[in-house]
mmCIF file with all atom_site columns, C-alpha atoms in Angstrom:
data_model
loop_
_atom_site.group_PDB
_atom_site.id
_atom_site.type_symbol
_atom_site.label_atom_id
_atom_site.label_alt_id
_atom_site.label_comp_id
_atom_site.label_asym_id
_atom_site.label_entity_id
_atom_site.label_seq_id
_atom_site.pdbx_PDB_ins_code
_atom_site.Cartn_x
_atom_site.Cartn_y
_atom_site.Cartn_z
_atom_site.occupancy
_atom_site.B_iso_or_equiv
_atom_site.pdbx_formal_charge
_atom_site.auth_seq_id
_atom_site.auth_comp_id
_atom_site.auth_asym_id
_atom_site.auth_atom_id
_atom_site.pdbx_PDB_model_num
ATOM 1   C CA . LEU A 1 1   ? 117.839 112.999 77.929  1.00 0.00 ? 1   LEU A CA 1
ATOM 2   C CA . HIS A 1 2   ? 116.958 116.692 77.891  1.00 0.00 ? 2   HIS A CA 1
ATOM 3   C CA . VAL A 1 3   ? 113.736 118.197 79.232  1.00 0.00 ? 3   VAL A CA 1
ATOM 4   C CA . GLY A 1 4   ? 113.673 121.902 78.507  1.00 0.00 ? 4   GLY A CA 1
ATOM 5   C CA . THR A 1 5   ? 117.054 123.141 79.631  1.00 0.00 ? 5   THR A CA 1
ATOM 6   C CA . ALA A 1 6   ? 117.575 120.335 82.156  1.00 0.00 ? 6   ALA A CA 1
ATOM 7   C CA . ARG A 1 7   ? 119.766 117.322 81.440  1.00 0.00 ? 7   ARG A CA 1
ATOM 8   C CA . LEU A 1 8   ? 118.403 114.144 83.046  1.00 0.00 ? 8   LEU A CA 1
ATOM 9   C CA . CYS A 1 9   ? 120.283 110.877 83.364  1.00 0.00 ? 9   CYS A CA 1
ATOM 10  C CA . THR A 1 10  ? 118.051 107.841 83.652  1.00 0.00 ? 10  THR A CA 1
ATOM 11  C CA . LEU A 1 11  ? 119.045 105.006 85.957  1.00 0.00 ? 11  LEU A CA 1
ATOM 12  C CA . HIS A 1 12  ? 117.634 101.498 85.641  1.00 0.00 ? 12  HIS A CA 1
ATOM 13  C CA . LEU A 1 13  ? 117.043 100.466 89.268  1.00 0.00 ? 13  LEU A CA 1
ATOM 14  C CA . PRO A 1 14  ? 115.687 96.904  89.446  1.00 0.00 ? 14  PRO A CA 1
ATOM 15  C CA . GLY A 1 15  ? 115.124 95.055  92.685  1.00 0.00 ? 15  GLY A CA 1
ATOM 16  C CA . HIS A 1 16  ? 111.928 96.548  94.044  1.00 0.00 ? 16  HIS A CA 1
ATOM 17  C CA . SER A 1 17  ? 110.464 95.870  90.615  1.00 0.00 ? 17  SER A CA 1
ATOM 18  C CA . ILE A 1 18  ? 112.006 94.813  87.333  1.00 0.00 ? 18  ILE A CA 1
ATOM 19  C CA . ASP A 1 19  ? 111.298 98.212  85.757  1.00 0.00 ? 19  ASP A CA 1
ATOM 20  C CA . GLY A 1 20  ? 112.541 100.483 88.573  1.00 0.00 ? 20  GLY A CA 1
ATOM 21  C CA . LEU A 1 21  ? 113.709 103.858 87.332  1.00 0.00 ? 21  LEU A CA 1
ATOM 22  C CA . GLY A 1 22  ? 115.622 106.749 88.845  1.00 0.00 ? 22  GLY A CA 1
ATOM 23  C CA . LEU A 1 23  ? 116.536 110.157 87.510  1.00 0.00 ? 23  LEU A CA 1
ATOM 24  C CA . LEU A 1 24  ? 119.701 112.105 88.160  1.00 0.00 ? 24  LEU A CA 1
ATOM 25  C CA . VAL A 1 25  ? 119.836 115.844 87.498  1.00 0.00 ? 25  VAL A CA 1
ATOM 26  C CA . PRO A 1 26  ? 123.609 116.343 87.706  1.00 0.00 ? 26  PRO A CA 1
ATOM 27  C CA . GLU A 1 27  ? 123.625 120.137 87.471  1.00 0.00 ? 27  GLU A CA 1
ATOM 28  C CA . GLU A 1 28  ? 121.243 120.323 90.445  1.00 0.00 ? 28  GLU A CA 1
ATOM 29  C CA . GLY A 1 29  ? 122.876 117.561 92.480  1.00 0.00 ? 29  GLY A CA 1
ATOM 30  C CA . LEU A 1 30  ? 119.420 115.981 92.587  1.00 0.00 ? 30  LEU A CA 1
ATOM 31  C CA . LEU A 1 31  ? 118.602 112.276 92.545  1.00 0.00 ? 31  LEU A CA 1
ATOM 32  C CA . LEU A 1 32  ? 115.043 110.942 92.262  1.00 0.00 ? 32  LEU A CA 1
ATOM 33  C CA . VAL A 1 33  ? 114.963 107.300 93.331  1.00 0.00 ? 33  VAL A CA 1
ATOM 34  C CA . GLY A 1 34  ? 111.364 106.098 93.094  1.00 0.00 ? 34  GLY A CA 1
ATOM 35  C CA . ASP A 1 35  ? 110.753 103.212 95.489  1.00 0.00 ? 35  ASP A CA 1
ATOM 36  C CA . TYR A 1 36  ? 114.189 103.267 97.095  1.00 0.00 ? 36  TYR A CA 1
ATOM 37  C CA . LEU A 1 37  ? 115.693 104.985 100.177 1.00 0.00 ? 37  LEU A CA 1
ATOM 38  C CA . SER A 1 38  ? 112.390 105.737 101.859 1.00 0.00 ? 38  SER A CA 1
ATOM 39  C CA . PRO A 1 39  ? 112.766 106.999 105.419 1.00 0.00 ? 39  PRO A CA 1
ATOM 40  C CA . CYS A 1 40  ? 109.253 105.713 106.203 1.00 0.00 ? 40  CYS A CA 1
ATOM 41  C CA . GLU A 1 41  ? 109.473 102.055 105.144 1.00 0.00 ? 41  GLU A CA 1
ATOM 42  C CA . ILE A 1 42  ? 111.883 99.172  104.740 1.00 0.00 ? 42  ILE A CA 1
ATOM 43  C CA . PRO A 1 43  ? 112.897 97.833  101.314 1.00 0.00 ? 43  PRO A CA 1
ATOM 44  C CA . PHE A 1 44  ? 110.163 95.883  99.522  1.00 0.00 ? 44  PHE A CA 1
ATOM 45  C CA . VAL A 1 45  ? 112.071 93.208  97.609  1.00 0.00 ? 45  VAL A CA 1
ATOM 46  C CA . ASP A 1 46  ? 111.081 91.639  94.311  1.00 0.00 ? 46  ASP A CA 1
ATOM 47  C CA . ASP A 1 47  ? 114.594 90.443  93.330  1.00 0.00 ? 47  ASP A CA 1
ATOM 48  C CA . LEU A 1 48  ? 117.134 90.335  96.155  1.00 0.00 ? 48  LEU A CA 1
ATOM 49  C CA . ALA A 1 49  ? 120.322 90.266  94.062  1.00 0.00 ? 49  ALA A CA 1
ATOM 50  C CA . SER A 1 50  ? 119.104 93.114  91.850  1.00 0.00 ? 50  SER A CA 1
ATOM 51  C CA . TYR A 1 51  ? 118.034 95.185  94.864  1.00 0.00 ? 51  TYR A CA 1
ATOM 52  C CA . ARG A 1 52  ? 121.488 94.799  96.424  1.00 0.00 ? 52  ARG A CA 1
ATOM 53  C CA . ALA A 1 53  ? 123.172 95.820  93.153  1.00 0.00 ? 53  ALA A CA 1
ATOM 54  C CA . THR A 1 54  ? 120.856 98.813  92.876  1.00 0.00 ? 54  THR A CA 1
ATOM 55  C CA . LEU A 1 55  ? 121.719 99.945  96.403  1.00 0.00 ? 55  LEU A CA 1
ATOM 56  C CA . ARG A 1 56  ? 125.440 99.704  95.610  1.00 0.00 ? 56  ARG A CA 1
ATOM 57  C CA . ARG A 1 57  ? 124.847 101.802 92.503  1.00 0.00 ? 57  ARG A CA 1
ATOM 58  C CA . LEU A 1 58  ? 122.827 104.375 94.459  1.00 0.00 ? 58  LEU A CA 1
ATOM 59  C CA . ILE A 1 59  ? 125.546 104.622 97.117  1.00 0.00 ? 59  ILE A CA 1
ATOM 60  C CA . ALA A 1 60  ? 128.165 105.304 94.424  1.00 0.00 ? 60  ALA A CA 1
ATOM 61  C CA . THR A 1 61  ? 125.885 107.823 92.722  1.00 0.00 ? 61  THR A CA 1
ATOM 62  C CA . ILE A 1 62  ? 125.140 109.687 95.949  1.00 0.00 ? 62  ILE A CA 1
ATOM 63  C CA . GLU A 1 63  ? 128.833 109.805 96.815  1.00 0.00 ? 63  GLU A CA 1
ATOM 64  C CA . SER A 1 64  ? 129.620 111.251 93.378  1.00 0.00 ? 64  SER A CA 1
ATOM 65  C CA . ASP A 1 65  ? 128.131 114.733 94.035  1.00 0.00 ? 65  ASP A CA 1
ATOM 66  C CA . VAL A 1 66  ? 124.468 114.363 94.903  1.00 0.00 ? 66  VAL A CA 1
ATOM 67  C CA . ARG A 1 67  ? 123.174 116.923 97.382  1.00 0.00 ? 67  ARG A CA 1
ATOM 68  C CA . ARG A 1 68  ? 119.459 116.052 97.554  1.00 0.00 ? 68  ARG A CA 1
ATOM 69  C CA . VAL A 1 69  ? 117.561 112.789 97.162  1.00 0.00 ? 69  VAL A CA 1
ATOM 70  C CA . LEU A 1 70  ? 113.826 112.542 96.543  1.00 0.00 ? 70  LEU A CA 1
ATOM 71  C CA . PRO A 1 71  ? 112.385 109.112 97.358  1.00 0.00 ? 71  PRO A CA 1
ATOM 72  C CA . GLY A 1 72  ? 108.958 108.152 96.083  1.00 0.00 ? 72  GLY A CA 1
ATOM 73  C CA . HIS A 1 73  ? 107.739 107.708 99.664  1.00 0.00 ? 73  HIS A CA 1
ATOM 74  C CA . GLY A 1 74  ? 108.625 110.138 102.413 1.00 0.00 ? 74  GLY A CA 1
ATOM 75  C CA . ARG A 1 75  ? 110.338 113.485 102.610 1.00 0.00 ? 75  ARG A CA 1
ATOM 76  C CA . ALA A 1 76  ? 113.286 114.854 100.695 1.00 0.00 ? 76  ALA A CA 1
ATOM 77  C CA . LEU A 1 77  ? 116.687 113.777 102.041 1.00 0.00 ? 77  LEU A CA 1
ATOM 78  C CA . GLY A 1 78  ? 120.098 115.342 102.194 1.00 0.00 ? 78  GLY A CA 1
ATOM 79  C CA . ALA A 1 79  ? 122.910 113.265 100.728 1.00 0.00 ? 79  ALA A CA 1
ATOM 80  C CA . ARG A 1 80  ? 124.254 112.187 104.117 1.00 0.00 ? 80  ARG A CA 1
ATOM 81  C CA . GLU A 1 81  ? 120.868 110.901 105.312 1.00 0.00 ? 81  GLU A CA 1
ATOM 82  C CA . ALA A 1 82  ? 120.158 109.176 101.981 1.00 0.00 ? 82  ALA A CA 1
ATOM 83  C CA . LEU A 1 83  ? 123.546 107.502 102.142 1.00 0.00 ? 83  LEU A CA 1
ATOM 84  C CA . SER A 1 84  ? 122.845 106.329 105.689 1.00 0.00 ? 84  SER A CA 1
ATOM 85  C CA . ILE A 1 85  ? 119.506 104.830 104.602 1.00 0.00 ? 85  ILE A CA 1
ATOM 86  C CA . ALA A 1 86  ? 121.124 103.147 101.578 1.00 0.00 ? 86  ALA A CA 1
ATOM 87  C CA . GLU A 1 87  ? 123.869 101.641 103.719 1.00 0.00 ? 87  GLU A CA 1
ATOM 88  C CA . ALA A 1 88  ? 121.391 100.403 106.348 1.00 0.00 ? 88  ALA A CA 1
ATOM 89  C CA . ASP A 1 89  ? 119.168 98.893  103.648 1.00 0.00 ? 89  ASP A CA 1
ATOM 90  C CA . LEU A 1 90  ? 122.146 97.195  102.019 1.00 0.00 ? 90  LEU A CA 1
ATOM 91  C CA . GLU A 1 91  ? 123.314 95.796  105.372 1.00 0.00 ? 91  GLU A CA 1
ATOM 92  C CA . TYR A 1 92  ? 119.813 94.407  105.989 1.00 0.00 ? 92  TYR A CA 1
ATOM 93  C CA . LEU A 1 93  ? 119.603 92.846  102.515 1.00 0.00 ? 93  LEU A CA 1
ATOM 94  C CA . GLU A 1 94  ? 123.132 91.409  102.751 1.00 0.00 ? 94  GLU A CA 1
ATOM 95  C CA . ALA A 1 95  ? 122.144 89.740  106.024 1.00 0.00 ? 95  ALA A CA 1
ATOM 96  C CA . LEU A 1 96  ? 118.945 88.443  104.431 1.00 0.00 ? 96  LEU A CA 1
ATOM 97  C CA . SER A 1 97  ? 120.945 87.102  101.488 1.00 0.00 ? 97  SER A CA 1
ATOM 98  C CA . ASP A 1 98  ? 123.318 85.351  103.880 1.00 0.00 ? 98  ASP A CA 1
ATOM 99  C CA . CYS A 1 99  ? 120.369 83.731  105.670 1.00 0.00 ? 99  CYS A CA 1
ATOM 100 C CA . ALA A 1 100 ? 118.915 82.636  102.330 1.00 0.00 ? 100 ALA A CA 1
ATOM 101 C CA . ALA A 1 101 ? 122.242 81.103  101.271 1.00 0.00 ? 101 ALA A CA 1
ATOM 102 C CA . ARG A 1 102 ? 122.239 79.081  104.499 1.00 0.00 ? 102 ARG A CA 1
ATOM 103 C CA . LYS A 1 103 ? 118.489 78.333  104.153 1.00 0.00 ? 103 LYS A CA 1
ATOM 104 C CA . ASP A 1 104 ? 118.082 79.687  107.672 1.00 0.00 ? 104 ASP A CA 1
ATOM 105 C CA . SER A 1 105 ? 114.564 81.064  107.865 1.00 0.00 ? 105 SER A CA 1
ATOM 106 C CA . VAL A 1 106 ? 114.698 81.320  111.668 1.00 0.00 ? 106 VAL A CA 1
ATOM 107 C CA . ALA A 1 107 ? 117.698 83.656  111.545 1.00 0.00 ? 107 ALA A CA 1
ATOM 108 C CA . ALA A 1 108 ? 116.137 85.597  108.668 1.00 0.00 ? 108 ALA A CA 1
ATOM 109 C CA . GLN A 1 109 ? 112.939 86.225  110.596 1.00 0.00 ? 109 GLN A CA 1
ATOM 110 C CA . ALA A 1 110 ? 115.000 87.446  113.561 1.00 0.00 ? 110 ALA A CA 1
ATOM 111 C CA . LEU A 1 111 ? 116.912 90.061  111.532 1.00 0.00 ? 111 LEU A CA 1
ATOM 112 C CA . THR A 1 112 ? 116.766 93.620  112.771 1.00 0.00 ? 112 THR A CA 1
ATOM 113 C CA . LEU A 1 113 ? 114.937 95.823  110.292 1.00 0.00 ? 113 LEU A CA 1
ATOM 114 C CA . PRO A 1 114 ? 116.771 98.947  109.131 1.00 0.00 ? 114 PRO A CA 1
ATOM 115 C CA . ARG A 1 115 ? 113.961 101.119 110.563 1.00 0.00 ? 115 ARG A CA 1
ATOM 116 C CA . LEU A 1 116 ? 110.382 100.910 111.826 1.00 0.00 ? 116 LEU A CA 1
ATOM 117 C CA . HIS A 1 117 ? 111.013 97.479  113.373 1.00 0.00 ? 117 HIS A CA 1
ATOM 118 C CA . ASP A 1 118 ? 108.104 97.957  115.786 1.00 0.00 ? 118 ASP A CA 1
ATOM 119 C CA . GLN A 1 119 ? 105.476 98.415  113.057 1.00 0.00 ? 119 GLN A CA 1
ATOM 120 C CA . LYS A 1 120 ? 103.438 95.334  112.173 1.00 0.00 ? 120 LYS A CA 1
ATOM 121 C CA . GLU A 1 121 ? 103.184 96.385  108.520 1.00 0.00 ? 121 GLU A CA 1
ATOM 122 C CA . MET A 1 122 ? 106.979 96.501  108.203 1.00 0.00 ? 122 MET A CA 1
ATOM 123 C CA . GLN A 1 123 ? 107.282 93.131  109.939 1.00 0.00 ? 123 GLN A CA 1
ATOM 124 C CA . ASP A 1 124 ? 104.811 91.750  107.371 1.00 0.00 ? 124 ASP A CA 1
ATOM 125 C CA . HIS A 1 125 ? 106.904 93.226  104.550 1.00 0.00 ? 125 HIS A CA 1
ATOM 126 C CA . HIS A 1 126 ? 110.007 91.668  106.093 1.00 0.00 ? 126 HIS A CA 1
ATOM 127 C CA . ARG A 1 127 ? 108.355 88.248  105.913 1.00 0.00 ? 127 ARG A CA 1
ATOM 128 C CA . ASP A 1 128 ? 107.529 88.976  102.253 1.00 0.00 ? 128 ASP A CA 1
ATOM 129 C CA . ASN A 1 129 ? 111.202 89.861  101.719 1.00 0.00 ? 129 ASN A CA 1
ATOM 130 C CA . CYS A 1 130 ? 112.200 86.540  103.273 1.00 0.00 ? 130 CYS A CA 1
ATOM 131 C CA . ARG A 1 131 ? 109.938 84.735  100.836 1.00 0.00 ? 131 ARG A CA 1
ATOM 132 C CA . ALA A 1 132 ? 111.319 86.791  97.919  1.00 0.00 ? 132 ALA A CA 1
ATOM 133 C CA . ALA A 1 133 ? 114.786 85.635  99.022  1.00 0.00 ? 133 ALA A CA 1
ATOM 134 C CA . GLY A 1 134 ? 113.611 82.031  98.592  1.00 0.00 ? 134 GLY A CA 1
ATOM 135 C CA . LEU A 1 135 ? 113.081 81.195  102.240 1.00 0.00 ? 135 LEU A CA 1
ATOM 136 C CA . VAL A 1 136 ? 110.224 79.013  103.402 1.00 0.00 ? 136 VAL A CA 1
ATOM 137 C CA . LEU A 1 137 ? 108.550 80.435  106.488 1.00 0.00 ? 137 LEU A CA 1
#
C-alpha cells in the first residue's frame, strides 16, 4: 500500500496473536514488527507453530536488505541485533516445541530463556508459553 510517497508492504505475523501485523518500508530498509523481536522481553506465544513460522519469515526479511527494525516494545535495532534476537527466539521456541512433542514439561520448564532469564515476570511468561505449547505444568 502507499501512504503519501512511501510504499509499505504489510506482513501478516501470527503467533503472538492471530492478527499480528508488520510493516516493511523497502526504500528505507525499515521493518516494523509489532510484538516481535523485543530486546526487553521474551516471546509471548499464542500459537507456537505460527510464531515459529513468523520468526523464520522475519529472519528471511531482515536478511533481504533491512537496515533498521522497530519492535513494539524496546528500542530500535540494527539488522544484525534484530537477526540475533530472532534467531535466539526461534531457538527457544524450537526447543519448547521439541519438549511439547515429547510431552516433557520438566524439560520445558528448565529451558534457558533467550534473555532476561533472571526476571520473575519473564519466567511467568515462559510458563504461559509452555501452556500455550500444550504442556501441563
